[in-house]
XYZ file of C-alpha atoms in Angstrom:
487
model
C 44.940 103.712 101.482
C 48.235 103.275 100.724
C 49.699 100.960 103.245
C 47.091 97.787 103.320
C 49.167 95.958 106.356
C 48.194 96.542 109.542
C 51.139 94.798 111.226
C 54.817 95.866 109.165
C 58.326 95.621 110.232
C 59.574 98.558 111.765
C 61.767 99.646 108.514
C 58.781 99.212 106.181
C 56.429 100.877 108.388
C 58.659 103.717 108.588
C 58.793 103.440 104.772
C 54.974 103.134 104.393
C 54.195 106.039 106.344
C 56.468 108.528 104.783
C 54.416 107.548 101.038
C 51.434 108.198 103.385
C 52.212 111.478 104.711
C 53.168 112.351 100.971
C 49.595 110.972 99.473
C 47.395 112.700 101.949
C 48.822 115.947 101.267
C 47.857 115.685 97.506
C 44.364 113.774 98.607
C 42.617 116.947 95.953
C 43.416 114.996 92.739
C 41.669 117.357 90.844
C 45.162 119.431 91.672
C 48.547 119.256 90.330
C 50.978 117.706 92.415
C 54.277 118.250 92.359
C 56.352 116.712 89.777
C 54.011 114.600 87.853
C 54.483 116.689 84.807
C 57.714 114.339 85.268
C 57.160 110.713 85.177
C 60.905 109.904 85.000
C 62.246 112.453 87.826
C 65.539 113.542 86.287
C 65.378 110.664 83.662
C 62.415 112.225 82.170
C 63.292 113.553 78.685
C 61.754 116.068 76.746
C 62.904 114.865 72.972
C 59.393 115.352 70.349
C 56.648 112.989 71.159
C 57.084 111.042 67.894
C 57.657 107.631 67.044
C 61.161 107.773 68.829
C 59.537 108.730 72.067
C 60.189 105.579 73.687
C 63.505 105.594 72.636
C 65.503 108.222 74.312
C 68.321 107.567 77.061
C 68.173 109.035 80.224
C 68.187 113.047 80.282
C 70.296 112.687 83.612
C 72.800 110.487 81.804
C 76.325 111.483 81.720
C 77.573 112.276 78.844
C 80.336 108.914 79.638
C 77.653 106.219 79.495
C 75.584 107.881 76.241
C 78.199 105.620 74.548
C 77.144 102.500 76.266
C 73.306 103.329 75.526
C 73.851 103.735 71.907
C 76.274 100.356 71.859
C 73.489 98.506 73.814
C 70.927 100.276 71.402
C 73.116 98.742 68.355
C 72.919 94.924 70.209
C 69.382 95.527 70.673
C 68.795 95.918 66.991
C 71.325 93.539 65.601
C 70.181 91.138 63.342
C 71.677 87.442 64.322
C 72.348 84.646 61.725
C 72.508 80.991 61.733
C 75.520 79.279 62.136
C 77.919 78.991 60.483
C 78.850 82.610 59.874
C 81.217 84.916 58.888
C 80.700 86.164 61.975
C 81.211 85.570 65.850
C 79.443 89.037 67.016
C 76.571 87.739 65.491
C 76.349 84.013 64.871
C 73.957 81.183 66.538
C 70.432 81.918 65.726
C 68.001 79.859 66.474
C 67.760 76.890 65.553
C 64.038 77.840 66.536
C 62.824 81.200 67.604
C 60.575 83.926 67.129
C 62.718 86.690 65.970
C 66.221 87.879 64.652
C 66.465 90.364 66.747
C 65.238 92.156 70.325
C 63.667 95.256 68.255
C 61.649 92.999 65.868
C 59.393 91.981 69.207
C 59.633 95.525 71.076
C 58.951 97.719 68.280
C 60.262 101.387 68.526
C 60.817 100.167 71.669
C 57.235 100.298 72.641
C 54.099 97.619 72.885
C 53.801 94.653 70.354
C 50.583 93.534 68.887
C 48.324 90.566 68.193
C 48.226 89.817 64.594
C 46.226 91.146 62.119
C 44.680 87.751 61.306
C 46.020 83.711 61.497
C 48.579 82.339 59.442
C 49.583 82.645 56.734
C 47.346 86.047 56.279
C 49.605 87.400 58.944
C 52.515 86.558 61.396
C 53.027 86.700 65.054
C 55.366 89.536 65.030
C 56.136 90.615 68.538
C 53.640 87.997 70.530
C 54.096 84.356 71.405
C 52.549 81.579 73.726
C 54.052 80.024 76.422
C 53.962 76.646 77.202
C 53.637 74.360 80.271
C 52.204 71.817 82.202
C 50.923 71.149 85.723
C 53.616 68.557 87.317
C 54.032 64.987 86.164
C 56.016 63.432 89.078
C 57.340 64.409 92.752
C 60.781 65.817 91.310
C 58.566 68.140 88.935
C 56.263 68.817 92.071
C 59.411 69.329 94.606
C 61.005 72.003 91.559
C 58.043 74.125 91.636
C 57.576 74.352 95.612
C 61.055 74.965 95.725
C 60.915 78.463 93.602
C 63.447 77.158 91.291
C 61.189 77.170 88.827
C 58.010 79.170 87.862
C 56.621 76.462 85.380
C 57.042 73.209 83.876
C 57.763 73.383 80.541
C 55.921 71.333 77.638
C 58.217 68.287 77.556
C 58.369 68.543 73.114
C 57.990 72.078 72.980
C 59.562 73.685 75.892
C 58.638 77.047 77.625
C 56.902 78.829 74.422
C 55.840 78.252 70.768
C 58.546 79.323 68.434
C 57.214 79.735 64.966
C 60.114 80.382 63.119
C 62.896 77.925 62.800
C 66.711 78.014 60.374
C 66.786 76.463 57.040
C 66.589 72.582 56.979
C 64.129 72.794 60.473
C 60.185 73.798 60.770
C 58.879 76.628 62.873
C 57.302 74.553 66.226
C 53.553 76.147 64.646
C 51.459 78.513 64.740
C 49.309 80.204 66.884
C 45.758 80.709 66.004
C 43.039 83.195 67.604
C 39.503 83.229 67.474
C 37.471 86.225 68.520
C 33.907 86.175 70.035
C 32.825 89.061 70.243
C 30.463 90.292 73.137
C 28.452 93.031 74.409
C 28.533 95.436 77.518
C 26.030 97.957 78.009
C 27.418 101.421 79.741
C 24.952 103.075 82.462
C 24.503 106.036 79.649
C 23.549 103.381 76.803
C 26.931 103.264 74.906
C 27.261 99.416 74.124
C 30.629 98.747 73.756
C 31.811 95.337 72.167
C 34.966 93.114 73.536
C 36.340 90.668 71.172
C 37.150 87.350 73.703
C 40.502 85.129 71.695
C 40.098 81.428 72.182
C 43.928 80.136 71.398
C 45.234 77.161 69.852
C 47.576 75.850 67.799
C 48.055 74.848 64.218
C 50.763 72.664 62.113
C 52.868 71.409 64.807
C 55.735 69.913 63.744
C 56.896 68.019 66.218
C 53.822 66.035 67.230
C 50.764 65.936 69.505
C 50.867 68.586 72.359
C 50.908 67.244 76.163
C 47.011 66.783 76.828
C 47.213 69.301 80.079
C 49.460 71.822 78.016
C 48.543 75.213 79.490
C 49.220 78.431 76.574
C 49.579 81.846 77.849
C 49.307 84.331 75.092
C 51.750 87.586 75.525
C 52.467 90.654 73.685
C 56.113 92.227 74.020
C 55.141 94.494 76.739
C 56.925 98.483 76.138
C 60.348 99.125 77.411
C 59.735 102.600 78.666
C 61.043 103.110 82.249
C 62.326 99.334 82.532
C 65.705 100.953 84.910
C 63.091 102.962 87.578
C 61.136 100.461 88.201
C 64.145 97.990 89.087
C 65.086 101.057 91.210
C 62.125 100.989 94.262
C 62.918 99.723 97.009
C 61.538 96.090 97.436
C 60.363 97.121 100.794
C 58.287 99.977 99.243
C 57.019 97.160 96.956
C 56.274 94.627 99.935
C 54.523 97.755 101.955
C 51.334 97.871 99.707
C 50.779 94.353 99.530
C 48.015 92.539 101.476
C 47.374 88.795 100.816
C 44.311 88.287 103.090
C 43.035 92.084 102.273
C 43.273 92.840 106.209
C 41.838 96.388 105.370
C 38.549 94.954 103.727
C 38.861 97.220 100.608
C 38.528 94.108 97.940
C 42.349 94.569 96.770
C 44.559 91.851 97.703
C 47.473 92.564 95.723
C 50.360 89.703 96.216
C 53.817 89.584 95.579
C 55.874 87.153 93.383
C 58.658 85.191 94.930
C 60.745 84.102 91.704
C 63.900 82.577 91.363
C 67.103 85.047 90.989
C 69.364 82.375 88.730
C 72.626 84.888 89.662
C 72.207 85.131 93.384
C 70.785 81.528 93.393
C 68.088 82.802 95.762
C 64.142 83.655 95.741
C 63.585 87.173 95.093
C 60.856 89.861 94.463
C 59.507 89.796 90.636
C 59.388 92.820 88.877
C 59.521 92.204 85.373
C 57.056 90.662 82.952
C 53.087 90.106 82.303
C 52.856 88.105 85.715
C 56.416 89.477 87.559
C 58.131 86.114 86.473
C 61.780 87.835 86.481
C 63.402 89.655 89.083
C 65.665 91.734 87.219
C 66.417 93.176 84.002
C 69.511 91.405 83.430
C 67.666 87.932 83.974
C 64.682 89.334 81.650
C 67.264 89.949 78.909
C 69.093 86.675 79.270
C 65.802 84.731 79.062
C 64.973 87.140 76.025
C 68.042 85.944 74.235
C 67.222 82.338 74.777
C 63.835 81.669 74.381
C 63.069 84.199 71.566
C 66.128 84.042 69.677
C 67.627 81.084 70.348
C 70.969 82.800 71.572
C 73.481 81.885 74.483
C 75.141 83.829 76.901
C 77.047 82.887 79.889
C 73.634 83.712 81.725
C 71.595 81.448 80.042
C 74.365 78.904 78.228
C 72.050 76.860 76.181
C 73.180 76.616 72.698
C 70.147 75.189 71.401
C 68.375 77.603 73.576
C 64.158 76.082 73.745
C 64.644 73.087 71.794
C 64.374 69.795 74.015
C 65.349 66.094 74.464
C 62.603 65.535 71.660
C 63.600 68.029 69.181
C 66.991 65.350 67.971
C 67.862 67.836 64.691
C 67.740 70.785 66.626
C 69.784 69.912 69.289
C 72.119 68.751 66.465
C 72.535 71.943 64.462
C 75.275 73.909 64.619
C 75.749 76.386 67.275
C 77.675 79.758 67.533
C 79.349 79.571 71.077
C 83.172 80.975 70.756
C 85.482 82.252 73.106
C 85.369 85.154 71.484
C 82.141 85.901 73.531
C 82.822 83.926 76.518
C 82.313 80.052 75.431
C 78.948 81.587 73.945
C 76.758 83.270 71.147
C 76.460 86.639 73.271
C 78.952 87.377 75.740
C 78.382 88.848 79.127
C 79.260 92.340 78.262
C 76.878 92.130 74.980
C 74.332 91.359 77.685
C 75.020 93.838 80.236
C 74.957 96.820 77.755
C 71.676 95.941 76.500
C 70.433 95.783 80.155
C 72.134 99.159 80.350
C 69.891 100.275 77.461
C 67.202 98.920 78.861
C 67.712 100.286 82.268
C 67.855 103.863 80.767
C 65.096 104.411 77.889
C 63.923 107.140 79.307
C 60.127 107.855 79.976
C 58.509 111.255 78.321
C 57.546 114.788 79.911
C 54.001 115.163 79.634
C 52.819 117.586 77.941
C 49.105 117.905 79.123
C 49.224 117.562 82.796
C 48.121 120.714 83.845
C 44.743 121.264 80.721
C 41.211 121.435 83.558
C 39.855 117.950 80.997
C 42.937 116.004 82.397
C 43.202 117.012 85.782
C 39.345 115.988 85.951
C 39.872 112.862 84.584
C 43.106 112.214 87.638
C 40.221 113.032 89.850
C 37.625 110.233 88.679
C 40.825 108.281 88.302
C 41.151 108.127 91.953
C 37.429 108.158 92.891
C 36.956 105.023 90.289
C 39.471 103.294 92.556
C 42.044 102.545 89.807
C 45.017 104.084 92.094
C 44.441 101.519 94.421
C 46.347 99.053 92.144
C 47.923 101.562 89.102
C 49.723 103.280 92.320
C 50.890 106.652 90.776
C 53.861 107.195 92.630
C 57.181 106.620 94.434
C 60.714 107.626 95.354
C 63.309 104.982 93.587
C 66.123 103.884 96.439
C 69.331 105.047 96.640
C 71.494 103.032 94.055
C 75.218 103.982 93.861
C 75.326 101.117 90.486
C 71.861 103.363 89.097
C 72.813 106.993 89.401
C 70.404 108.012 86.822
C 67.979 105.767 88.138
C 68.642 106.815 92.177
C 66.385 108.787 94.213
C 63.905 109.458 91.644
C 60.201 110.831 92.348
C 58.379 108.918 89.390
C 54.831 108.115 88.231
C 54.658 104.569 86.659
C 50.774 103.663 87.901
C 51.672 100.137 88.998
C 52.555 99.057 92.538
C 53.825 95.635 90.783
C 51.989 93.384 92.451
C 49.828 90.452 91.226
C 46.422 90.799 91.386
C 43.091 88.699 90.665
C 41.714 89.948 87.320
C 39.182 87.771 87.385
C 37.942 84.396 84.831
C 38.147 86.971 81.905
C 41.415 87.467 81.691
C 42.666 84.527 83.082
C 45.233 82.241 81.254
C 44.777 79.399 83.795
C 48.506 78.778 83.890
C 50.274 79.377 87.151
C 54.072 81.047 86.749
C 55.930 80.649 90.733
C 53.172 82.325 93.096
C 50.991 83.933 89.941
C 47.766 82.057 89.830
C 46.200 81.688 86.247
C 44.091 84.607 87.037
C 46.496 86.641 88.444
C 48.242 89.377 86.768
C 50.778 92.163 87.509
C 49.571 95.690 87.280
C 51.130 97.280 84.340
C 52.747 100.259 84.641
C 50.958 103.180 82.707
C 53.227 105.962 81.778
C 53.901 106.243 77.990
C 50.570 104.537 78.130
C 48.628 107.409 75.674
C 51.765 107.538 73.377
C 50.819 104.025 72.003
C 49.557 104.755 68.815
C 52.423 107.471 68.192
C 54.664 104.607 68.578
C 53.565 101.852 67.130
C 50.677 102.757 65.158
C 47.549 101.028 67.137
C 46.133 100.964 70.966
C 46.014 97.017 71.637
C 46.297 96.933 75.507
C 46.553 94.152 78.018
C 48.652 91.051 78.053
C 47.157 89.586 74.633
C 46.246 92.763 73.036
C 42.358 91.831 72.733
C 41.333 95.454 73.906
C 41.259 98.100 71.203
C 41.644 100.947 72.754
C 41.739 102.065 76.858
C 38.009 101.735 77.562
C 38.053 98.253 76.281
C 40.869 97.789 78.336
C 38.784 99.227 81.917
C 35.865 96.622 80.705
C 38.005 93.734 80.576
C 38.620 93.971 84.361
C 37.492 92.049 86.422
C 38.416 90.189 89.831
C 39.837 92.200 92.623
C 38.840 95.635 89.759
C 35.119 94.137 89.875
C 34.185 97.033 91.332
C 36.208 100.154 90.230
C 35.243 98.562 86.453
C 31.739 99.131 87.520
C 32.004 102.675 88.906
C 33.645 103.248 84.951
C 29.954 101.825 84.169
C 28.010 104.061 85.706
C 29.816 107.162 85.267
C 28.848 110.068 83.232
C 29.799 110.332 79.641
C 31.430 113.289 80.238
C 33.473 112.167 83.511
C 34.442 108.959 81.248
C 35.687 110.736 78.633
C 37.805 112.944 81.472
C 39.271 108.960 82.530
C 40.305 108.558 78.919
C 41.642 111.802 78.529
C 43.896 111.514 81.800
C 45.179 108.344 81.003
C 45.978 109.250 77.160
C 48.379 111.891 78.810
C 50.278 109.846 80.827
């Protein structure tokens, strides 16, 4: 079940089969297995499950680097400023973005939120839309089959729809959703009722859209376990794909091949609603610039978004000094909140053994929702990630795209990532949502309410373990819930 190729290279195979001796040893779900109480390995901490619990560092950390979490914690919540400034550690804002600062998006450090209701009753705090459009002309055309590029951006607006701007410019606008709400009838007779978002948007400021703009609505996914996940081996990764599903099971879980801007090569994509970044440093760099508006040798756009059309943006003044490396955040400001990043540390769990959980692992499993949320894996060796090496962990995503169906879709393609496919989301932490932040809005856009919303809004290649969540007992459903609100 595991390994879905039938044909691997000999190093993956070997790979592939060691993760299979491993799973069908622990083929009783309805058991413990050993170490799951641990999600994080050694990283795992075991700090109160409060509204910090997605904000601990590594427990394996030495006590040397605990100073570079808590300086990369400090960048992470700094507010920045417009220039001019006072200052150079924190100057060059904007001019258009969607927040001040990294922690305004990623609350707590956790999962962001759809708004409450449209502007001006509410803002997009911690969501945004990204922009693009399918390719004008053969150089746009030749960009995108090269892998340089995941997406063409919308030639006013750029890559996504920043609604605030600095004094003396306008916000780009403002996105507006509007729910329908539907009806799905459980096997028992529960009726359960999805809200579907139709998404535009309102008061542009810079003109008319592009008539084939394509907007992909996403929530600041949660930080928890960020460094781990950068840690498995990409061959591990590449084992449990299968393209053509070769194994006729109805999964056909693909990888992405993105573009690595610091190697200057194609790489595996890890990070992000549809794997669009290959690493954590790249996630953060892109962070900086298209949310905030702010520089770094990584990503050395002043202006950050705005484009040839946006004149008085590109015009305002920017905060680049040599202070921080000829821009507004220098390369070690970067690297230490990719340290912080890499180490926020995922929770013990505290409930992994109670009989209501264990049964719920069980119908889990038998509900086919392991197939993609893949429980576990050994991180590589990484001399440059001790806390992070060799680490058995339990983050329920093999991080591969999959087909989730016309539901879900965005219909906007990002490198290989069709518009209806998504990456499987890692789900430790997962139950810990409204601790956190106060509210269980899961998937990219937030539209489910709470976790069985979530189940009923797949569709696609999960077609058919949704519909075993159908049909199941009451009692066996609440069991899912319950497992899955422990992890």
């Amino acid at each position: 079940m595991i390994s879905r190729q039938f044909s691997l290279p000999g190093s993956i195979a070997v790979t592939a089969l060691a993760i299979a001796v491993s799973a069908t040893a622990a083929a009783d779900h309805s058991q413990l297995q050993p170490g799951e109480e641990l999600p994080g390995g050694s990283t795992t901490h075991h700090k109160r499950l409060n509204i910090n619990a997605f904000s601990q560092s590594s427990a394996n950390m030495s006590f040397e680097n605990e100073l570079n979490f808590k300086l990369g914690n400090g960048i992470f919540k700094k507010i920045w400023v417009p220039s001019p400034s006072s200052t150079t550690a924190s100057d060059g804002l904007g001019p258009l973005y969607n927040a001040r600062a990294c922690q305004r998006c990623h609350i707590k450090d956790g999962r962001g939120h759809p708004p409450a209701a449209n502007w001006p009753e509410d803002n997009a705090v911690s969501m945004f839309l990204r922009l693009s459009i399918p390719p004008q002309n053969e150089a746009q055309r030749q960009l995108l089959e090269s892998g340089r590029a995941g997406a063409i951006p919308e030639p006013t607006y750029g890559g996504q729809l920043q609604d605030l701007a600095i004094n003396g410019l306008s916000g780009e606008g403002r996105m507006v959703i509007n729910y329908t709400e539907t009806t799905v009838s459980l096997a028992d007779g529960t009726q359960v009722s999805l809200r579907q978002p139709e998404y535009s948007i309102a008061s542009l400021s810079y003109g008319p859209l592009h008539p084939q703009t394509m907007l992909s609505p996403r929530i600041a996914p949660p930080m928890v376990g960020l460094g781990l996940l950068e840690a498995i081996a990409a061959a591990d990764i590449d084992a449990l794909a299968d393209p053509e599903d070769l194994n006729n099971d109805g999964i056909s879980g693909r990888t992405n091949r993105v573009w690595n801007s610091l190697t200057g090569q194609q790489d595996l994509g890890r990070f992000g609603w549809k794997a669009g970044n290959p690493t954590l440093i790249q996630q953060a760099a892109g962070a900086f610039s298209g949310d905030m508006g702010i520089s770094t040798p990584f990503a050395p756009a002043a202006a950050g978004d705005c484009t040839a059309q946006q004149a008085d943006c590109l015009r305002q003044p920017d905060g680049n000094t040599t202070l921080q490396d000829n821009a507004e955040a220098s390369e070690e400001m970067v690297k230490l909140v990719e340290f912080y990043s890499r180490n926020l540390a995922p929770p013990a769990r505290p409930d992994f053994a109670r009989l209501q959980v264990l049964k719920g692992k069980a119908v889990f499993h038998q509900s086919g929702c392991a197939t993609c949320h893949q429980p576990s894996f050994t991180t590589a060796a990484r001399t440059d990630m001790p806390e992070q090496s060799k680490q058995l962990i339990w983050p329920y995503t093999d991080l591969l795209l999959h087909d989730m169906g016309s539901g879900l879709a965005d219909h906007r393609p990002e490198f290989l990532a069709s518009g209806s496919e998504w990456r499987t989301p890692p789900l430790w932490g997962i139950g810990l949502t409204q601790t956190v932040n106060g509210h269980t809005y899961f998937l990219h856009d937030g539209r489910a309410r709470n976790l069985l919303e979530a189940i009923l809004w797949h569709g696609g290649e999960a077609t058919a373990s949704r519909d075993q969540v159908i049909n199941l007992p009451a009692a066996e459903r609440t069991a899912l819930i319950t497992f899955l609100e422990s992890l």
